[in-house]
Coordinates of N, CA and C in Angstrom, one line a residue:
Chain A
G411 N -33.6 9.4 14.6 CA -33.0 8.5 15.5 C -34.0 7.8 16.3
E412 N -33.6 6.9 17.1 CA -34.5 6.2 18.0 C -34.2 6.4 19.4
S413 N -35.2 6.4 20.3 CA -35.0 6.6 21.7 C -35.9 5.7 22.4
V414 N -35.6 5.4 23.7 CA -36.5 4.6 24.5 C -36.6 5.2 25.8
G415 N -37.7 5.0 26.5 CA -37.7 5.5 27.9 C -38.9 6.3 28.3
L416 N -39.3 6.2 29.5 CA -40.4 7.0 30.1 C -39.9 8.4 30.1
H417 N -40.8 9.4 29.9 CA -40.4 10.8 29.9 C -40.4 11.3 31.3
L418 N -39.3 11.2 32.1 CA -39.3 11.6 33.4 C -38.0 12.5 33.5
P419 N -38.1 13.7 33.1 CA -36.9 14.5 32.9 C -36.2 15.0 34.1
T420 N -36.9 15.2 35.2 CA -36.2 15.7 36.4 C -36.6 15.0 37.7
L421 N -35.6 14.7 38.5 CA -35.9 14.0 39.8 C -35.1 14.8 40.9
S422 N -35.7 15.2 41.9 CA -35.0 15.9 43.0 C -35.1 15.0 44.2
V423 N -33.9 14.9 44.9 CA -33.8 14.0 46.0 C -33.0 14.7 47.1
Q424 N -33.4 14.5 48.3 CA -32.7 15.0 49.5 C -31.4 14.2 49.7
E425 N -30.3 14.9 50.0 CA -29.0 14.2 50.2 C -29.2 13.1 51.3
G426 N -28.7 11.9 51.1 CA -28.8 10.8 52.0 C -30.0 9.9 51.7
D427 N -30.9 10.4 51.0 CA -32.1 9.5 50.6 C -31.7 8.6 49.4
N428 N -32.5 7.6 49.2 CA -32.3 6.7 48.0 C -33.0 7.3 46.8
S429 N -32.4 7.1 45.6 CA -32.9 7.6 44.4 C -33.3 6.4 43.5
I430 N -34.4 6.5 42.8 CA -34.8 5.5 41.9 C -35.1 6.2 40.5
I431 N -34.4 5.8 39.5 CA -34.5 6.3 38.2 C -35.1 5.2 37.3
N432 N -36.1 5.4 36.5 CA -36.8 4.4 35.7 C -36.6 4.6 34.2
C433 N -36.7 3.5 33.6 CA -36.5 3.5 32.1 C -37.3 2.3 31.5
A434 N -38.1 2.6 30.4 CA -38.7 1.6 29.7 C -38.0 1.3 28.4
Y435 N -37.9 0.1 28.0 CA -37.2 -0.2 26.8 C -38.1 -0.8 25.8
S436 N -37.7 -0.8 24.5 CA -38.7 -1.1 23.5 C -38.6 -2.5 22.9
N437 N -37.4 -3.0 22.9 CA -37.1 -4.3 22.1 C -37.0 -5.5 23.1
S438 N -37.9 -6.4 23.0 CA -37.8 -7.5 23.9 C -36.7 -8.4 23.6
A439 N -36.1 -8.2 22.4 CA -34.9 -9.0 22.1 C -33.6 -8.4 22.6
S440 N -33.6 -7.2 23.1 CA -32.4 -6.6 23.7 C -31.9 -7.5 24.8
D441 N -30.6 -7.8 24.8 CA -30.1 -8.7 25.7 C -29.0 -8.1 26.7
Y442 N -28.9 -6.8 26.6 CA -27.9 -6.2 27.4 C -28.3 -4.7 27.7
F443 N -28.1 -4.3 28.9 CA -28.6 -2.9 29.3 C -27.5 -2.3 30.1
I444 N -27.4 -1.0 29.9 CA -26.4 -0.2 30.6 C -27.0 1.1 31.2
W445 N -26.5 1.5 32.3 CA -26.9 2.8 32.8 C -25.6 3.7 32.7
Y446 N -25.8 4.9 32.2 CA -24.7 5.9 32.1 C -25.1 7.1 32.9
K447 N -24.0 7.8 33.4 CA -24.2 9.0 34.1 C -23.5 10.1 33.3
Q448 N -24.1 11.2 33.1 CA -23.5 12.3 32.3 C -23.5 13.6 33.1
E449 N -22.4 14.0 33.5 CA -22.2 15.3 34.2 C -22.1 16.4 33.2
S450 N -22.4 17.6 33.7 CA -22.3 18.8 32.8 C -20.9 18.9 32.1
G451 N -20.9 19.0 30.8 CA -19.7 19.2 30.1 C -18.9 18.0 29.9
K452 N -19.4 16.8 30.2 CA -18.7 15.6 30.0 C -19.5 14.6 29.2
G453 N -18.8 13.6 28.7 CA -19.5 12.5 28.0 C -20.1 11.5 29.0
P454 N -21.0 10.7 28.6 CA -21.6 9.7 29.5 C -20.6 8.8 30.1
Q455 N -20.8 8.4 31.3 CA -19.8 7.5 32.0 C -20.6 6.3 32.4
F456 N -20.0 5.1 32.1 CA -20.6 3.8 32.5 C -20.7 3.7 34.0
I457 N -21.9 3.3 34.4 CA -22.2 3.1 35.9 C -22.3 1.6 36.2
I458 N -23.2 0.9 35.5 CA -23.5 -0.5 35.8 C -24.2 -1.1 34.6
D459 N -24.1 -2.4 34.4 CA -24.8 -3.0 33.3 C -25.5 -4.3 33.9
I460 N -26.3 -4.8 33.0 CA -27.0 -6.1 33.4 C -27.4 -6.8 32.1
R461 N -27.3 -8.1 32.1 CA -27.6 -8.9 31.0 C -29.1 -9.4 31.2
S462 N -29.7 -9.8 30.1 CA -31.1 -10.1 30.2 C -31.4 -11.4 30.9
N463 N -30.4 -12.2 31.2 CA -30.7 -13.4 32.0 C -30.6 -13.1 33.5
M464 N -30.5 -11.9 33.9 CA -30.5 -11.5 35.3 C -31.6 -10.6 35.6
D465 N -32.0 -10.5 36.9 CA -33.1 -9.6 37.3 C -32.5 -8.5 38.1
K466 N -31.3 -8.7 38.7 CA -30.8 -7.7 39.6 C -29.3 -7.8 39.6
R467 N -28.7 -6.6 39.7 CA -27.2 -6.5 39.8 C -26.9 -5.4 40.7
Q468 N -25.9 -5.6 41.6 CA -25.5 -4.6 42.5 C -24.1 -4.1 42.3
G469 N -23.9 -2.8 42.4 CA -22.6 -2.3 42.4 C -22.3 -1.5 43.7
Q470 N -21.4 -0.6 43.6 CA -21.1 0.2 44.8 C -22.2 1.3 44.9
R471 N -23.1 1.2 45.9 CA -24.2 2.2 46.1 C -25.2 2.2 45.0
V472 N -25.1 1.4 43.9 CA -26.1 1.3 42.9 C -26.5 -0.1 42.6
T473 N -27.8 -0.2 42.3 CA -28.5 -1.4 42.0 C -29.3 -1.3 40.7
V474 N -29.2 -2.2 39.8 CA -30.0 -2.1 38.6 C -31.0 -3.3 38.7
L475 N -32.3 -3.0 38.4 CA -33.3 -4.1 38.4 C -33.9 -4.1 37.0
L476 N -34.1 -5.3 36.5 CA -34.6 -5.6 35.2 C -35.9 -6.4 35.3
N477 N -36.9 -5.9 34.7 CA -38.2 -6.6 34.7 C -38.5 -6.8 33.2
K478 N -38.3 -8.0 32.7 CA -38.4 -8.3 31.3 C -39.9 -8.4 30.9
T479 N -40.7 -8.7 31.9 CA -42.2 -8.9 31.6 C -42.8 -7.6 31.1
V480 N -42.4 -6.5 31.8 CA -43.0 -5.2 31.4 C -41.9 -4.3 30.7
K481 N -40.8 -4.9 30.4 CA -39.7 -4.2 29.7 C -39.3 -2.9 30.4
H482 N -39.0 -3.1 31.7 CA -38.7 -2.0 32.5 C -37.3 -2.2 33.2
L483 N -36.6 -1.1 33.3 CA -35.3 -1.1 33.9 C -35.3 0.0 35.0
S484 N -34.6 -0.2 36.1 CA -34.5 0.9 37.1 C -33.1 0.9 37.6
L485 N -32.7 2.1 38.1 CA -31.4 2.3 38.7 C -31.7 2.9 40.1
Q486 N -31.2 2.2 41.1 CA -31.3 2.7 42.5 C -30.0 3.1 43.0
I487 N -30.0 4.3 43.5 CA -28.8 4.9 44.1 C -29.0 5.0 45.6
A488 N -28.2 4.4 46.4 CA -28.3 4.4 47.8 C -27.6 5.6 48.4
A489 N -28.2 6.2 49.4 CA -27.6 7.3 50.1 C -27.0 8.4 49.1
T490 N -27.9 8.9 48.4 CA -27.6 9.9 47.3 C -26.7 11.0 47.8
Q491 N -25.7 11.4 47.1 CA -24.8 12.4 47.4 C -24.8 13.5 46.4
P492 N -24.4 14.7 46.8 CA -24.4 15.8 45.8 C -23.6 15.5 44.5
G493 N -22.6 14.7 44.6 CA -21.8 14.3 43.4 C -22.6 13.4 42.5
D494 N -23.8 12.9 42.9 CA -24.6 12.1 42.1 C -25.4 12.9 41.1
S495 N -25.5 14.2 41.4 CA -26.3 15.1 40.5 C -25.7 15.0 39.1
A496 N -26.6 14.6 38.2 CA -26.2 14.4 36.8 C -27.4 14.0 36.0
V497 N -27.2 13.8 34.7 CA -28.3 13.2 33.9 C -27.9 11.7 33.7
Y498 N -28.9 10.8 33.9 CA -28.7 9.4 33.8 C -29.5 8.8 32.6
F499 N -28.8 8.0 31.9 CA -29.3 7.4 30.7 C -29.3 5.9 30.8
C500 N -30.4 5.3 30.3 CA -30.4 3.9 30.1 C -30.1 3.6 28.7
A501 N -29.5 2.5 28.4 CA -29.3 2.1 27.0 C -29.6 0.6 26.9
E502 N -30.3 0.3 25.8 CA -30.5 -1.1 25.5 C -29.7 -1.5 24.3
I503 N -29.1 -2.7 24.4 CA -28.3 -3.2 23.3 C -28.8 -4.4 22.8
G504 N -29.3 -4.4 21.5 CA -29.7 -5.5 20.8 C -28.8 -5.6 19.5
Y505 N -29.4 -5.5 18.4 CA -28.7 -5.3 17.2 C -28.1 -3.9 17.0
K506 N -28.7 -3.0 17.8 CA -28.2 -1.6 17.8 C -28.4 -1.1 19.2
V507 N -27.7 0.0 19.5 CA -27.8 0.7 20.8 C -28.9 1.8 20.8
I508 N -29.8 1.7 21.7 CA -30.8 2.7 21.8 C -30.8 3.3 23.2
F509 N -30.7 4.6 23.2 CA -30.6 5.3 24.5 C -31.9 5.9 24.9
G510 N -32.2 5.9 26.2 CA -33.3 6.6 26.7 C -33.1 8.1 26.7
P511 N -34.2 8.8 26.9 CA -34.1 10.3 26.9 C -33.3 10.9 28.0
G512 N -33.1 10.2 29.1 CA -32.3 10.7 30.2 C -33.2 11.3 31.3
T513 N -32.7 11.2 32.5 CA -33.4 11.8 33.7 C -32.3 12.6 34.4
S514 N -32.7 13.8 34.7 CA -31.8 14.7 35.4 C -32.0 14.6 36.9
L515 N -31.0 14.1 37.6 CA -31.1 13.9 39.1 C -30.5 15.1 39.7
S516 N -31.2 15.8 40.6 CA -30.8 16.9 41.4 C -30.8 16.5 42.9
V517 N -29.6 16.7 43.5 CA -29.6 16.3 44.9 C -29.6 17.6 45.8
I518 N -30.5 17.6 46.7 CA -30.7 18.8 47.6 C -29.9 18.6 48.8
P519 N -28.9 19.5 49.1 CA -28.1 19.3 50.3 C -28.9 19.4 51.6
Chain B
K257 N -4.8 3.4 31.9 CA -5.0 3.5 30.5 C -5.8 4.8 30.1
A258 N -5.4 5.5 29.1 CA -6.0 6.7 28.7 C -7.4 6.4 28.2
G259 N -8.3 7.4 28.4 CA -9.7 7.2 28.0 C -9.8 7.7 26.5
V260 N -11.0 7.8 26.1 CA -11.3 8.2 24.7 C -11.1 9.7 24.6
T261 N -10.4 10.1 23.6 CA -10.1 11.5 23.4 C -10.8 12.0 22.2
Q262 N -11.3 13.2 22.2 CA -11.9 13.8 21.0 C -11.3 15.2 20.8
T263 N -11.1 15.5 19.6 CA -10.6 16.9 19.2 C -11.4 17.4 18.0
P264 N -11.6 18.7 17.9 CA -11.4 19.7 19.0 C -12.6 19.5 20.0
R265 N -12.5 20.2 21.1 CA -13.6 20.1 22.1 C -14.7 21.1 21.8
Y266 N -14.3 22.2 21.1 CA -15.3 23.2 20.8 C -15.1 23.7 19.3
L267 N -16.1 23.9 18.6 CA -16.0 24.3 17.2 C -17.2 25.2 16.9
I268 N -16.9 26.3 16.2 CA -17.9 27.2 15.7 C -17.7 27.3 14.2
K269 N -18.8 27.0 13.4 CA -18.8 27.1 12.0 C -20.0 27.8 11.5
T270 N -20.0 28.2 10.2 CA -21.2 28.8 9.7 C -21.9 27.9 8.7
R271 N -23.2 28.2 8.4 CA -23.9 27.3 7.5 C -23.2 27.1 6.2
G272 N -23.3 26.0 5.7 CA -22.7 25.7 4.4 C -21.3 25.1 4.5
Q273 N -20.6 25.4 5.6 CA -19.3 24.9 5.7 C -19.3 23.4 6.0
Q274 N -18.1 22.8 6.0 CA -18.0 21.4 6.4 C -17.0 21.3 7.6
V275 N -17.1 20.2 8.3 CA -16.4 20.1 9.6 C -15.9 18.6 9.7
T276 N -14.7 18.5 10.3 CA -14.2 17.1 10.6 C -13.8 17.0 12.0
L277 N -14.4 16.0 12.7 CA -14.1 15.8 14.1 C -13.3 14.5 14.2
S278 N -12.5 14.4 15.3 CA -11.6 13.3 15.4 C -11.8 12.6 16.8
C279 N -11.6 11.3 16.8 CA -11.7 10.5 18.0 C -10.6 9.5 18.1
S280 N -10.0 9.4 19.2 CA -9.0 8.4 19.5 C -9.5 7.5 20.5
P281 N -9.7 6.2 20.2 CA -10.3 5.3 21.2 C -9.3 4.8 22.2
I282 N -9.9 4.1 23.2 CA -9.0 3.5 24.2 C -8.1 2.5 23.6
S283 N -6.9 2.4 24.0 CA -5.9 1.5 23.4 C -6.5 0.1 23.4
G284 N -6.5 -0.6 22.3 CA -7.0 -1.9 22.2 C -8.4 -2.0 21.8
H285 N -9.1 -1.0 21.8 CA -10.5 -1.0 21.4 C -10.6 -0.8 19.9
R286 N -11.4 -1.7 19.2 CA -11.4 -1.7 17.8 C -12.7 -1.1 17.2
S287 N -13.7 -0.9 18.1 CA -14.9 -0.3 17.6 C -15.0 1.2 18.0
V288 N -15.5 2.0 17.1 CA -15.7 3.4 17.4 C -17.1 3.7 16.9
S289 N -17.9 4.3 17.8 CA -19.3 4.7 17.5 C -19.4 6.2 17.6
W290 N -20.2 6.8 16.8 CA -20.5 8.2 16.9 C -21.9 8.5 17.2
Y291 N -22.2 9.5 18.1 CA -23.5 9.9 18.5 C -23.6 11.4 18.4
Q292 N -24.9 11.8 18.1 CA -25.2 13.2 18.2 C -26.1 13.4 19.4
Q293 N -25.8 14.4 20.2 CA -26.6 14.7 21.4 C -27.2 16.1 21.4
T294 N -28.5 16.2 21.4 CA -29.1 17.5 21.4 C -30.2 17.5 22.5
P295 N -30.5 18.7 23.1 CA -31.5 18.7 24.1 C -32.9 18.2 23.7
G296 N -33.2 18.4 22.5 CA -34.5 18.0 22.0 C -34.6 16.5 21.6
Q297 N -33.5 15.9 21.1 CA -33.5 14.6 20.6 C -32.8 13.6 21.4
G298 N -32.0 14.1 22.4 CA -31.2 13.2 23.2 C -30.1 12.6 22.4
L299 N -29.6 11.4 22.8 CA -28.5 10.7 22.2 C -29.0 9.9 21.0
Q300 N -28.5 10.3 19.8 CA -28.9 9.5 18.6 C -27.6 8.9 17.9
F301 N -27.8 7.7 17.5 CA -26.7 6.9 17.0 C -26.4 7.4 15.5
L302 N -25.2 7.7 15.2 CA -24.8 8.1 13.9 C -24.3 6.9 13.1
F303 N -23.2 6.3 13.5 CA -22.6 5.1 12.9 C -21.6 4.5 13.8
E304 N -21.2 3.3 13.4 CA -20.2 2.5 14.1 C -19.2 2.0 13.1
Y305 N -17.9 2.1 13.5 CA -16.8 1.5 12.7 C -16.1 0.5 13.4
F306 N -15.7 -0.6 12.7 CA -15.0 -1.7 13.3 C -14.0 -2.1 12.3
S307 N -12.7 -2.2 12.6 CA -11.7 -2.6 11.7 C -11.8 -1.9 10.4
E308 N -12.0 -0.6 10.4 CA -12.0 0.3 9.3 C -13.2 0.2 8.4
T309 N -14.2 -0.6 8.8 CA -15.4 -0.8 8.1 C -16.6 -0.2 8.8
Q310 N -17.5 0.4 8.1 CA -18.7 0.9 8.8 C -19.6 -0.4 9.0
R311 N -19.9 -0.6 10.3 CA -20.6 -1.8 10.6 C -22.1 -1.6 10.8
N312 N -22.5 -0.3 11.2 CA -23.8 0.0 11.5 C -24.0 1.5 11.2
K313 N -25.3 1.8 10.9 CA -25.5 3.2 10.6 C -26.9 3.6 11.1
G314 N -27.0 4.8 11.6 CA -28.2 5.4 12.1 C -29.0 6.1 10.9
N315 N -30.0 6.8 11.3 CA -30.9 7.5 10.3 C -30.5 8.9 10.1
F316 N -29.3 9.1 9.6 CA -28.9 10.5 9.4 C -28.6 10.7 7.9
P317 N -28.7 11.9 7.4 CA -28.5 12.1 5.9 C -27.1 11.9 5.5
G318 N -26.9 11.7 4.2 CA -25.6 11.4 3.7 C -24.5 12.5 3.9
R319 N -25.0 13.7 4.4 CA -24.0 14.7 4.8 C -23.1 14.3 5.9
F320 N -23.6 13.4 6.7 CA -22.8 12.8 7.8 C -22.0 11.6 7.3
S321 N -20.7 11.6 7.5 CA -19.9 10.5 7.0 C -18.8 10.3 8.0
G322 N -18.2 9.1 7.9 CA -17.1 8.9 8.8 C -16.1 7.9 8.2
R323 N -15.0 7.7 8.9 CA -14.1 6.7 8.5 C -13.2 6.3 9.7
Q324 N -12.6 5.1 9.6 CA -11.7 4.6 10.7 C -10.4 4.2 10.0
F325 N -9.4 4.6 10.7 CA -8.0 4.3 10.3 C -7.5 2.9 10.9
S326 N -6.4 2.5 10.4 CA -5.8 1.2 10.8 C -5.5 1.2 12.3
N327 N -5.2 2.4 12.8 CA -4.9 2.4 14.3 C -6.2 2.6 15.1
S328 N -7.3 2.4 14.5 CA -8.7 2.5 15.1 C -9.1 4.0 15.4
R329 N -8.3 4.9 15.2 CA -8.7 6.3 15.3 C -9.8 6.5 14.2
S330 N -10.7 7.4 14.6 CA -11.9 7.7 13.7 C -12.1 9.1 13.5
E331 N -12.6 9.5 12.3 CA -13.0 10.8 12.0 C -14.5 10.8 11.5
M332 N -15.2 11.9 11.8 CA -16.5 12.0 11.2 C -16.5 13.4 10.5
N333 N -17.2 13.4 9.4 CA -17.3 14.6 8.6 C -18.8 15.0 8.4
V334 N -19.0 16.3 8.6 CA -20.4 16.8 8.2 C -20.2 17.9 7.2
S335 N -20.8 17.7 6.0 CA -20.7 18.6 4.9 C -21.9 19.5 4.9
T336 N -21.8 20.6 4.3 CA -22.9 21.6 4.1 C -23.7 21.8 5.4
L337 N -23.0 22.3 6.4 CA -23.6 22.4 7.7 C -24.9 23.2 7.7
E338 N -25.8 22.7 8.6 CA -27.1 23.4 8.8 C -27.2 23.8 10.3
L339 N -28.0 24.8 10.5 CA -28.2 25.2 11.9 C -28.5 24.1 12.8
G340 N -29.3 23.2 12.4 CA -29.8 22.0 13.2 C -28.7 21.0 13.5
D341 N -27.5 21.2 12.9 CA -26.4 20.3 13.2 C -25.7 20.7 14.5
S342 N -26.0 21.8 15.0 CA -25.4 22.3 16.3 C -25.8 21.2 17.4
A343 N -24.8 20.7 18.0 CA -25.0 19.6 18.9 C -23.6 19.2 19.6
L344 N -23.8 18.3 20.6 CA -22.6 17.7 21.1 C -22.4 16.4 20.4
Y345 N -21.2 16.2 19.8 CA -20.9 15.0 19.1 C -20.0 14.1 20.0
L346 N -20.5 12.9 20.3 CA -19.8 12.0 21.2 C -19.3 10.8 20.4
C347 N -18.1 10.4 20.8 CA -17.5 9.2 20.3 C -17.4 8.2 21.4
A348 N -17.6 7.0 21.1 CA -17.5 5.9 22.1 C -16.7 4.8 21.5
S349 N -15.9 4.2 22.3 CA -15.1 3.0 21.9 C -15.4 1.8 22.7
S350 N -15.2 0.6 22.1 CA -15.4 -0.6 22.8 C -14.5 -1.7 22.2
L351 N -14.3 -2.8 22.9 CA -13.6 -3.9 22.3 C -14.3 -4.5 21.1
A352 N -15.6 -4.6 21.3 CA -16.6 -5.0 20.3 C -16.2 -6.4 19.7
D353 N -15.6 -7.3 20.5 CA -15.4 -8.6 19.9 C -16.6 -9.4 20.1
K354 N -17.7 -8.9 20.8 CA -19.0 -9.5 20.8 C -20.0 -8.5 21.0
R355 N -21.2 -8.8 20.7 CA -22.3 -7.8 20.8 C -22.5 -7.5 22.3
G356 N -22.7 -6.3 22.6 CA -23.0 -5.9 24.0 C -21.8 -5.5 24.8
D357 N -20.7 -5.3 24.1 CA -19.5 -4.8 24.8 C -19.8 -3.3 25.3
T358 N -19.3 -3.1 26.4 CA -19.5 -1.7 27.0 C -18.8 -0.7 26.2
Q359 N -19.6 0.4 25.9 CA -19.0 1.5 25.2 C -18.5 2.6 26.3
Y360 N -17.3 3.1 26.0 CA -16.8 4.2 26.8 C -16.7 5.4 26.0
F361 N -17.3 6.5 26.6 CA -17.4 7.7 25.8 C -16.3 8.7 26.1
G362 N -16.1 9.5 25.0 CA -15.2 10.6 25.2 C -15.9 11.8 25.7
P363 N -15.3 13.0 25.9 CA -15.9 14.2 26.4 C -16.8 14.9 25.4
G364 N -16.6 14.6 24.1 CA -17.5 15.2 23.1 C -16.8 16.4 22.5
T365 N -17.4 16.7 21.3 CA -17.0 18.0 20.6 C -18.3 18.8 20.5
R366 N -18.3 20.0 21.0 CA -19.4 20.9 21.0 C -19.4 21.7 19.7
L367 N -20.3 21.4 18.8 CA -20.3 22.1 17.5 C -21.4 23.1 17.5
T368 N -21.1 24.3 17.2 CA -22.1 25.4 17.0 C -22.1 25.9 15.6
V369 N -23.2 25.8 15.0 CA -23.4 26.3 13.6 C -24.1 27.6 13.6
L370 N -23.5 28.7 13.0 CA -24.1 30.0 13.0 C -24.7 30.3 11.6

């Protein structure tokens, strides 16, 4: 199989702080990107997406930034809460879907 | 609207057996994709079905197969199970009327091969 992403397996953040999760993608032709959250025992859950003609997109407490020059994607979570603890995956969609290896976010109360 | 459902949720098999997993997509979704998730390899794409036809395929051996029915429900089959097939198998559905449609995942089937 194929995967994409910086190997950053674990991120620990104090409750209330902002979290930044990074991802590198491989295909400059990918035109759509998604961030997923996967809690223990559950399937990945859609968080936010961004198309390649955008640099930034904001949701509720989450912001995705896309830097096409360096093929980098980031997810920012504002005021991180214990319920944000999970594994976060980026996915790039071109002619196929490629998932990043995932980052485990741990929120310290 | 009900989400993606997968059955069974847990399965234990022995080497050499075969297994069939089932996925019911969100109502109205015509595309179903299957993924294998393991701690070592992460999420790996198996195949995608759209309107009962396999539209895309990942790099897995022929022991892994699937099909889609006219109601968009999908099954995947793994024959001659190996220990390395132990994984969480995830199904995701999307409208897929254009490339880049968001995929919505089911809870997965946890397969353990002994």
